[in-house]
Amino acid sequence: MSCKVKYCRFSNYHITLGHRCGKCKQYGHGQVECNNLSLKNELWEESKEDFLEEKDYCKIKDCEHKKTHKTKSHECSICFSKNHSKLNCDKNPENNIKLECPLCLTSNNVSLIDNLIYGLEEKCKACMMNPVEILLPQCKHAVLCKDCCKEINSEKLNYEIIDELNLINNFSFIKNIGDLFKKKTNIPNPYCKIVAGMGCILFVRKNINTNKFEGFFMHNDSWGQYGPKTDERPFLNDFIKNYQIIDC
């Protein structure tokens, strides 16, 4: 069974439901049918009973729509490139982390994809269970497994948030940030930005669940200008998700 979208170049790799429109980025139609309800309806009626054989289902591990396309036609939900999972995407911030080498304390920018190594029998120095899987790119030590790299990075992020709480009181022009938030009772889940100079910004929120103040510090080198490995905007976006900005 093949895609029936007009002018589809890869019709043998997905059915119509698996075709993503180049205009609106939605699935089930193409650019010719986009914004034309009549053509969309005709396409739906023509293809609604189309299916792939089970042997042709997408075999990407985390694919949520494996029945609509073959593996070669799978699109990563992060970069939209073909034939790989978001779990293996080099643009996924979860695959690009910062950590200190436990041996020499050198700071390393680690890609859990590019810096993955195979075949070592030596055990990870952190968990002492898994084999060593990561070559730290800056110091060239191979002492950690992939899982421990993720765990160390997760702990580091938590420490960063906690440590920044102490910075809040260091800005003399804010006498009582608590009073500032109290004045904004009409704004649910507030957060504010405090300019720290040299392109650095401290983001402060009142945690929705605990009502405690938390801070997230963005260095001037963390805004993506040097590529995905030093881009901390995804972590910032997660920090302020579901919060509304107020003026400091």
mmCIF file of C-alpha atoms in Angstrom:
data_model
loop_
_atom_site.group_PDB
_atom_site.id
_atom_site.type_symbol
_atom_site.label_atom_id
_atom_site.label_comp_id
_atom_site.label_asym_id
_atom_site.label_seq_id
_atom_site.Cartn_x
_atom_site.Cartn_y
_atom_site.Cartn_z
ATOM 1 C CA MET A 1 0.000 0.000 0.000
ATOM 2 C CA SER A 2 1.373 3.443 -0.882
ATOM 3 C CA CYS A 3 0.720 7.108 -0.115
ATOM 4 C CA LYS A 4 -1.953 8.756 -2.277
ATOM 5 C CA VAL A 5 -0.924 12.366 -1.611
ATOM 6 C CA LYS A 6 -0.419 14.138 -4.939
ATOM 7 C CA TYR A 7 3.238 14.384 -6.004
ATOM 8 C CA CYS A 8 4.508 12.463 -2.955
ATOM 9 C CA ARG A 9 8.155 11.537 -3.645
ATOM 10 C CA PHE A 10 8.339 8.734 -1.093
ATOM 11 C CA SER A 11 4.973 7.081 -1.565
ATOM 12 C CA ASN A 12 6.350 3.566 -1.089
ATOM 13 C CA TYR A 13 7.583 4.301 2.429
ATOM 14 C CA HIS A 14 4.336 5.402 4.113
ATOM 15 C CA ILE A 15 0.580 5.431 3.699
ATOM 16 C CA THR A 16 -1.402 8.648 3.322
ATOM 17 C CA LEU A 17 -1.876 9.015 7.087
ATOM 18 C CA GLY A 18 1.902 9.045 7.437
ATOM 19 C CA HIS A 19 2.491 11.894 4.963
ATOM 20 C CA ARG A 20 3.485 15.221 6.564
ATOM 21 C CA CYS A 21 2.452 18.373 4.727
ATOM 22 C CA GLY A 22 5.329 20.684 3.810
ATOM 23 C CA LYS A 23 3.167 23.749 4.458
ATOM 24 C CA CYS A 24 1.315 23.192 7.718
ATOM 25 C CA LYS A 25 3.435 20.277 9.015
ATOM 26 C CA GLN A 26 0.275 18.265 9.781
ATOM 27 C CA TYR A 27 -0.148 14.639 8.734
ATOM 28 C CA GLY A 28 -2.593 13.058 6.272
ATOM 29 C CA HIS A 29 -2.312 15.414 3.292
ATOM 30 C CA GLY A 30 0.205 17.332 1.170
ATOM 31 C CA GLN A 31 0.775 20.872 -0.060
ATOM 32 C CA VAL A 32 -1.691 20.474 -2.945
ATOM 33 C CA GLU A 33 -4.506 19.476 -0.565
ATOM 34 C CA CYS A 34 -3.522 21.897 2.208
ATOM 35 C CA ASN A 35 -6.173 24.601 2.861
ATOM 36 C CA ASN A 36 -8.586 22.816 0.522
ATOM 37 C CA LEU A 37 -11.187 20.961 2.564
ATOM 38 C CA SER A 38 -12.736 19.327 -0.483
ATOM 39 C CA LEU A 39 -9.433 17.811 -1.615
ATOM 40 C CA LYS A 40 -8.681 16.702 1.937
ATOM 41 C CA ASN A 41 -12.033 14.934 2.181
ATOM 42 C CA GLU A 42 -11.518 13.239 -1.182
ATOM 43 C CA LEU A 43 -8.075 12.092 -0.099
ATOM 44 C CA TRP A 44 -9.458 10.765 3.177
ATOM 45 C CA GLU A 45 -12.203 8.768 1.467
ATOM 46 C CA GLU A 46 -9.726 7.348 -1.012
ATOM 47 C CA SER A 47 -7.161 6.275 1.579
ATOM 48 C CA LYS A 48 -9.043 5.639 4.843
ATOM 49 C CA GLU A 49 -8.789 1.859 4.521
ATOM 50 C CA ASP A 50 -5.128 1.806 3.501
ATOM 51 C CA PHE A 51 -2.722 -0.038 5.780
ATOM 52 C CA LEU A 52 0.804 -1.397 5.900
ATOM 53 C CA GLU A 53 1.562 -5.047 6.363
ATOM 54 C CA GLU A 54 2.792 -5.761 9.877
ATOM 55 C CA LYS A 55 6.235 -6.753 8.608
ATOM 56 C CA ASP A 56 6.639 -3.215 7.228
ATOM 57 C CA TYR A 57 5.742 -1.365 10.457
ATOM 58 C CA CYS A 58 8.301 1.188 11.638
ATOM 59 C CA LYS A 59 10.817 -0.467 13.952
ATOM 60 C CA ILE A 60 12.082 2.687 15.683
ATOM 61 C CA LYS A 61 11.830 1.928 19.408
ATOM 62 C CA ASP A 62 9.749 4.894 20.596
ATOM 63 C CA CYS A 63 7.609 5.369 17.464
ATOM 64 C CA GLU A 64 3.991 6.163 18.372
ATOM 65 C CA HIS A 65 2.613 5.767 14.830
ATOM 66 C CA LYS A 66 4.506 2.741 13.551
ATOM 67 C CA LYS A 67 1.538 1.484 11.502
ATOM 68 C CA THR A 68 1.589 4.516 9.178
ATOM 69 C CA HIS A 69 5.150 4.314 7.836
ATOM 70 C CA LYS A 70 8.224 2.155 7.364
ATOM 71 C CA THR A 71 11.426 2.617 9.340
ATOM 72 C CA LYS A 72 13.115 4.548 6.509
ATOM 73 C CA SER A 73 10.313 7.111 6.631
ATOM 74 C CA HIS A 74 10.367 7.694 10.403
ATOM 75 C CA GLU A 75 10.806 11.383 11.273
ATOM 76 C CA CYS A 76 12.558 12.431 14.459
ATOM 77 C CA SER A 77 10.203 14.620 16.515
ATOM 78 C CA ILE A 78 13.087 16.952 17.425
ATOM 79 C CA CYS A 79 14.987 17.605 14.179
ATOM 80 C CA PHE A 80 12.495 16.064 11.673
ATOM 81 C CA SER A 81 15.296 14.180 9.933
ATOM 82 C CA LYS A 82 14.577 10.668 8.708
ATOM 83 C CA ASN A 83 15.367 7.217 10.022
ATOM 84 C CA HIS A 84 16.330 7.868 13.642
ATOM 85 C CA SER A 85 14.629 8.247 17.004
ATOM 86 C CA LYS A 86 14.529 11.329 19.211
ATOM 87 C CA LEU A 87 16.367 9.147 21.738
ATOM 88 C CA ASN A 88 19.295 8.983 19.288
ATOM 89 C CA CYS A 89 19.075 12.545 17.966
ATOM 90 C CA ASP A 90 22.239 14.603 18.405
ATOM 91 C CA LYS A 91 20.058 17.726 18.742
ATOM 92 C CA ASN A 92 18.193 16.310 21.735
ATOM 93 C CA PRO A 93 19.393 18.327 24.772
ATOM 94 C CA GLU A 94 19.152 15.182 26.881
ATOM 95 C CA ASN A 95 21.938 13.688 24.758
ATOM 96 C CA ASN A 96 24.274 16.672 25.243
ATOM 97 C CA ILE A 97 25.350 17.213 28.818
ATOM 98 C CA LYS A 98 28.018 18.908 30.913
ATOM 99 C CA LEU A 99 29.831 17.075 33.670
ATOM 100 C CA GLU A 100 33.121 16.982 35.531
ATOM 101 C CA CYS A 101 35.393 13.992 35.143
ATOM 102 C CA PRO A 102 35.397 12.095 38.469
ATOM 103 C CA LEU A 103 39.148 11.488 38.078
ATOM 104 C CA CYS A 104 40.630 14.836 37.057
ATOM 105 C CA LEU A 105 37.634 17.185 37.592
ATOM 106 C CA THR A 106 37.974 18.546 34.052
ATOM 107 C CA SER A 107 34.730 19.999 32.695
ATOM 108 C CA ASN A 108 33.493 18.001 29.681
ATOM 109 C CA ASN A 109 30.794 18.649 27.083
ATOM 110 C CA VAL A 110 29.542 15.127 26.485
ATOM 111 C CA SER A 111 27.462 13.832 23.600
ATOM 112 C CA LEU A 112 25.793 10.571 24.594
ATOM 113 C CA ILE A 113 25.798 9.708 20.880
ATOM 114 C CA ASP A 114 29.136 10.899 19.471
ATOM 115 C CA ASN A 115 31.148 9.999 22.591
ATOM 116 C CA LEU A 116 29.670 6.518 23.006
ATOM 117 C CA ILE A 117 32.278 3.731 22.876
ATOM 118 C CA TYR A 118 31.871 -0.038 22.719
ATOM 119 C CA GLY A 119 33.688 -3.193 23.723
ATOM 120 C CA LEU A 120 35.311 -2.183 27.024
ATOM 121 C CA GLU A 121 35.100 -4.711 29.846
ATOM 122 C CA GLU A 122 36.219 -2.269 32.549
ATOM 123 C CA LYS A 123 33.431 -1.300 34.950
ATOM 124 C CA CYS A 124 32.051 2.207 35.405
ATOM 125 C CA LYS A 125 33.798 3.971 38.304
ATOM 126 C CA ALA A 126 30.497 5.399 39.552
ATOM 127 C CA CYS A 127 28.119 2.423 39.683
ATOM 128 C CA MET A 128 30.753 -0.365 39.488
ATOM 129 C CA MET A 129 28.205 -2.446 37.553
ATOM 130 C CA ASN A 130 27.860 -1.353 33.923
ATOM 131 C CA PRO A 131 30.790 -1.392 31.488
ATOM 132 C CA VAL A 132 32.440 1.914 30.625
ATOM 133 C CA GLU A 133 30.578 3.402 27.633
ATOM 134 C CA ILE A 134 31.559 7.082 27.390
ATOM 135 C CA LEU A 135 34.843 8.699 26.337
ATOM 136 C CA LEU A 136 34.977 12.134 27.962
ATOM 137 C CA PRO A 137 35.993 14.384 25.046
ATOM 138 C CA GLN A 138 37.985 17.067 26.865
ATOM 139 C CA CYS A 139 40.107 14.992 29.271
ATOM 140 C CA LYS A 140 39.967 11.716 27.262
ATOM 141 C CA HIS A 141 39.192 9.608 30.336
ATOM 142 C CA ALA A 142 36.885 6.613 29.905
ATOM 143 C CA VAL A 143 35.456 5.916 33.349
ATOM 144 C CA LEU A 144 31.658 6.235 33.164
ATOM 145 C CA CYS A 145 28.696 4.372 31.719
ATOM 146 C CA LYS A 146 25.920 6.142 29.834
ATOM 147 C CA ASP A 147 23.389 5.796 32.669
ATOM 148 C CA CYS A 148 25.736 7.351 35.226
ATOM 149 C CA CYS A 149 26.480 10.273 32.893
ATOM 150 C CA LYS A 150 22.749 10.973 32.760
ATOM 151 C CA GLU A 151 22.443 10.634 36.528
ATOM 152 C CA ILE A 152 25.380 12.949 37.230
ATOM 153 C CA ASN A 153 23.959 15.512 34.799
ATOM 154 C CA SER A 154 20.518 15.299 36.463
ATOM 155 C CA GLU A 155 22.050 15.846 39.901
ATOM 156 C CA LYS A 156 24.082 18.775 38.547
ATOM 157 C CA LEU A 157 20.953 20.455 37.194
ATOM 158 C CA ASN A 158 19.245 20.073 40.563
ATOM 159 C CA TYR A 159 22.276 21.498 42.342
ATOM 160 C CA GLU A 160 22.357 24.454 39.958
ATOM 161 C CA ILE A 161 18.747 25.320 40.753
ATOM 162 C CA ILE A 162 19.326 25.001 44.499
ATOM 163 C CA ASP A 163 22.601 26.949 44.430
ATOM 164 C CA GLU A 164 21.032 29.838 42.551
ATOM 165 C CA LEU A 165 18.587 30.358 45.428
ATOM 166 C CA ASN A 166 21.489 31.822 47.377
ATOM 167 C CA LEU A 167 22.136 34.316 44.574
ATOM 168 C CA ILE A 168 18.690 35.869 44.837
ATOM 169 C CA ASN A 169 19.618 37.803 47.976
ATOM 170 C CA ASN A 170 22.866 39.065 46.426
ATOM 171 C CA PHE A 171 21.085 41.578 44.172
ATOM 172 C CA SER A 172 20.940 44.685 46.348
ATOM 173 C CA PHE A 173 18.320 46.402 44.182
ATOM 174 C CA ILE A 174 15.782 43.779 45.222
ATOM 175 C CA LYS A 175 15.108 44.210 48.930
ATOM 176 C CA ASN A 176 12.430 41.598 49.219
ATOM 177 C CA ILE A 177 11.560 39.515 46.207
ATOM 178 C CA GLY A 178 8.745 37.969 48.206
ATOM 179 C CA ASP A 179 6.987 41.347 48.371
ATOM 180 C CA LEU A 180 7.343 41.697 44.610
ATOM 181 C CA PHE A 181 5.525 38.435 44.002
ATOM 182 C CA LYS A 182 2.837 39.296 46.571
ATOM 183 C CA LYS A 183 1.997 42.462 44.635
ATOM 184 C CA LYS A 184 1.280 40.365 41.540
ATOM 185 C CA THR A 185 -1.579 38.344 43.008
ATOM 186 C CA ASN A 186 -3.520 38.735 39.758
ATOM 187 C CA ILE A 187 -0.879 36.739 37.883
ATOM 188 C CA PRO A 188 -0.847 32.991 38.616
ATOM 189 C CA ASN A 189 2.457 31.124 38.715
ATOM 190 C CA PRO A 190 4.738 34.166 38.273
ATOM 191 C CA TYR A 191 8.413 34.305 37.403
ATOM 192 C CA CYS A 192 10.767 37.210 36.744
ATOM 193 C CA LYS A 193 14.073 37.939 35.016
ATOM 194 C CA ILE A 194 16.939 39.639 36.859
ATOM 195 C CA VAL A 195 19.682 41.017 34.619
ATOM 196 C CA ALA A 196 23.014 40.081 36.178
ATOM 197 C CA GLY A 197 25.289 41.858 33.692
ATOM 198 C CA MET A 198 27.560 40.668 30.870
ATOM 199 C CA GLY A 199 24.607 38.985 29.159
ATOM 200 C CA CYS A 200 23.782 36.803 32.174
ATOM 201 C CA ILE A 201 20.226 36.545 33.515
ATOM 202 C CA LEU A 202 18.829 35.001 36.696
ATOM 203 C CA PHE A 203 15.302 33.609 36.339
ATOM 204 C CA VAL A 204 13.314 33.405 39.584
ATOM 205 C CA ARG A 205 10.028 31.574 40.057
ATOM 206 C CA LYS A 206 7.764 30.651 42.938
ATOM 207 C CA ASN A 207 7.379 26.893 42.684
ATOM 208 C CA ILE A 208 3.786 25.928 41.896
ATOM 209 C CA ASN A 209 3.866 22.913 44.200
ATOM 210 C CA THR A 210 6.056 24.033 47.121
ATOM 211 C CA ASN A 211 5.600 27.855 47.082
ATOM 212 C CA LYS A 212 9.370 28.146 47.508
ATOM 213 C CA PHE A 213 11.470 30.535 45.456
ATOM 214 C CA GLU A 214 13.768 28.888 42.925
ATOM 215 C CA GLY A 215 16.330 30.349 40.567
ATOM 216 C CA PHE A 216 17.876 29.306 37.263
ATOM 217 C CA PHE A 217 21.029 31.106 36.102
ATOM 218 C CA MET A 218 21.647 31.574 32.378
ATOM 219 C CA HIS A 219 25.244 32.438 31.532
ATOM 220 C CA ASN A 220 25.846 34.608 28.476
ATOM 221 C CA ASP A 221 27.384 31.598 26.696
ATOM 222 C CA SER A 222 24.314 29.395 27.227
ATOM 223 C CA TRP A 223 21.920 30.823 24.632
ATOM 224 C CA GLY A 224 22.752 28.455 21.775
ATOM 225 C CA GLN A 225 25.218 30.681 19.948
ATOM 226 C CA TYR A 226 27.909 28.006 20.165
ATOM 227 C CA GLY A 227 25.785 25.054 19.114
ATOM 228 C CA PRO A 228 23.549 22.491 20.834
ATOM 229 C CA LYS A 229 26.172 21.140 23.227
ATOM 230 C CA THR A 230 26.283 24.404 25.219
ATOM 231 C CA ASP A 231 22.676 25.441 24.602
ATOM 232 C CA GLU A 232 20.795 25.500 27.921
ATOM 233 C CA ARG A 233 17.618 27.081 26.553
ATOM 234 C CA PRO A 234 15.740 23.747 26.642
ATOM 235 C CA PHE A 235 16.432 23.524 30.400
ATOM 236 C CA LEU A 236 15.355 27.148 30.856
ATOM 237 C CA ASN A 237 12.149 26.539 28.909
ATOM 238 C CA ASP A 238 11.406 23.589 31.171
ATOM 239 C CA PHE A 239 12.085 25.768 34.251
ATOM 240 C CA ILE A 240 9.594 28.501 33.221
ATOM 241 C CA LYS A 241 7.024 26.193 31.597
ATOM 242 C CA ASN A 242 3.503 26.942 32.926
ATOM 243 C CA TYR A 243 4.762 30.167 34.582
ATOM 244 C CA GLN A 244 3.977 33.774 33.579
ATOM 245 C CA ILE A 245 6.536 36.563 33.525
ATOM 246 C CA ILE A 246 6.228 39.657 35.730
ATOM 247 C CA ASP A 247 8.298 42.845 35.780
ATOM 248 C CA CYS A 248 11.037 43.096 38.406
#
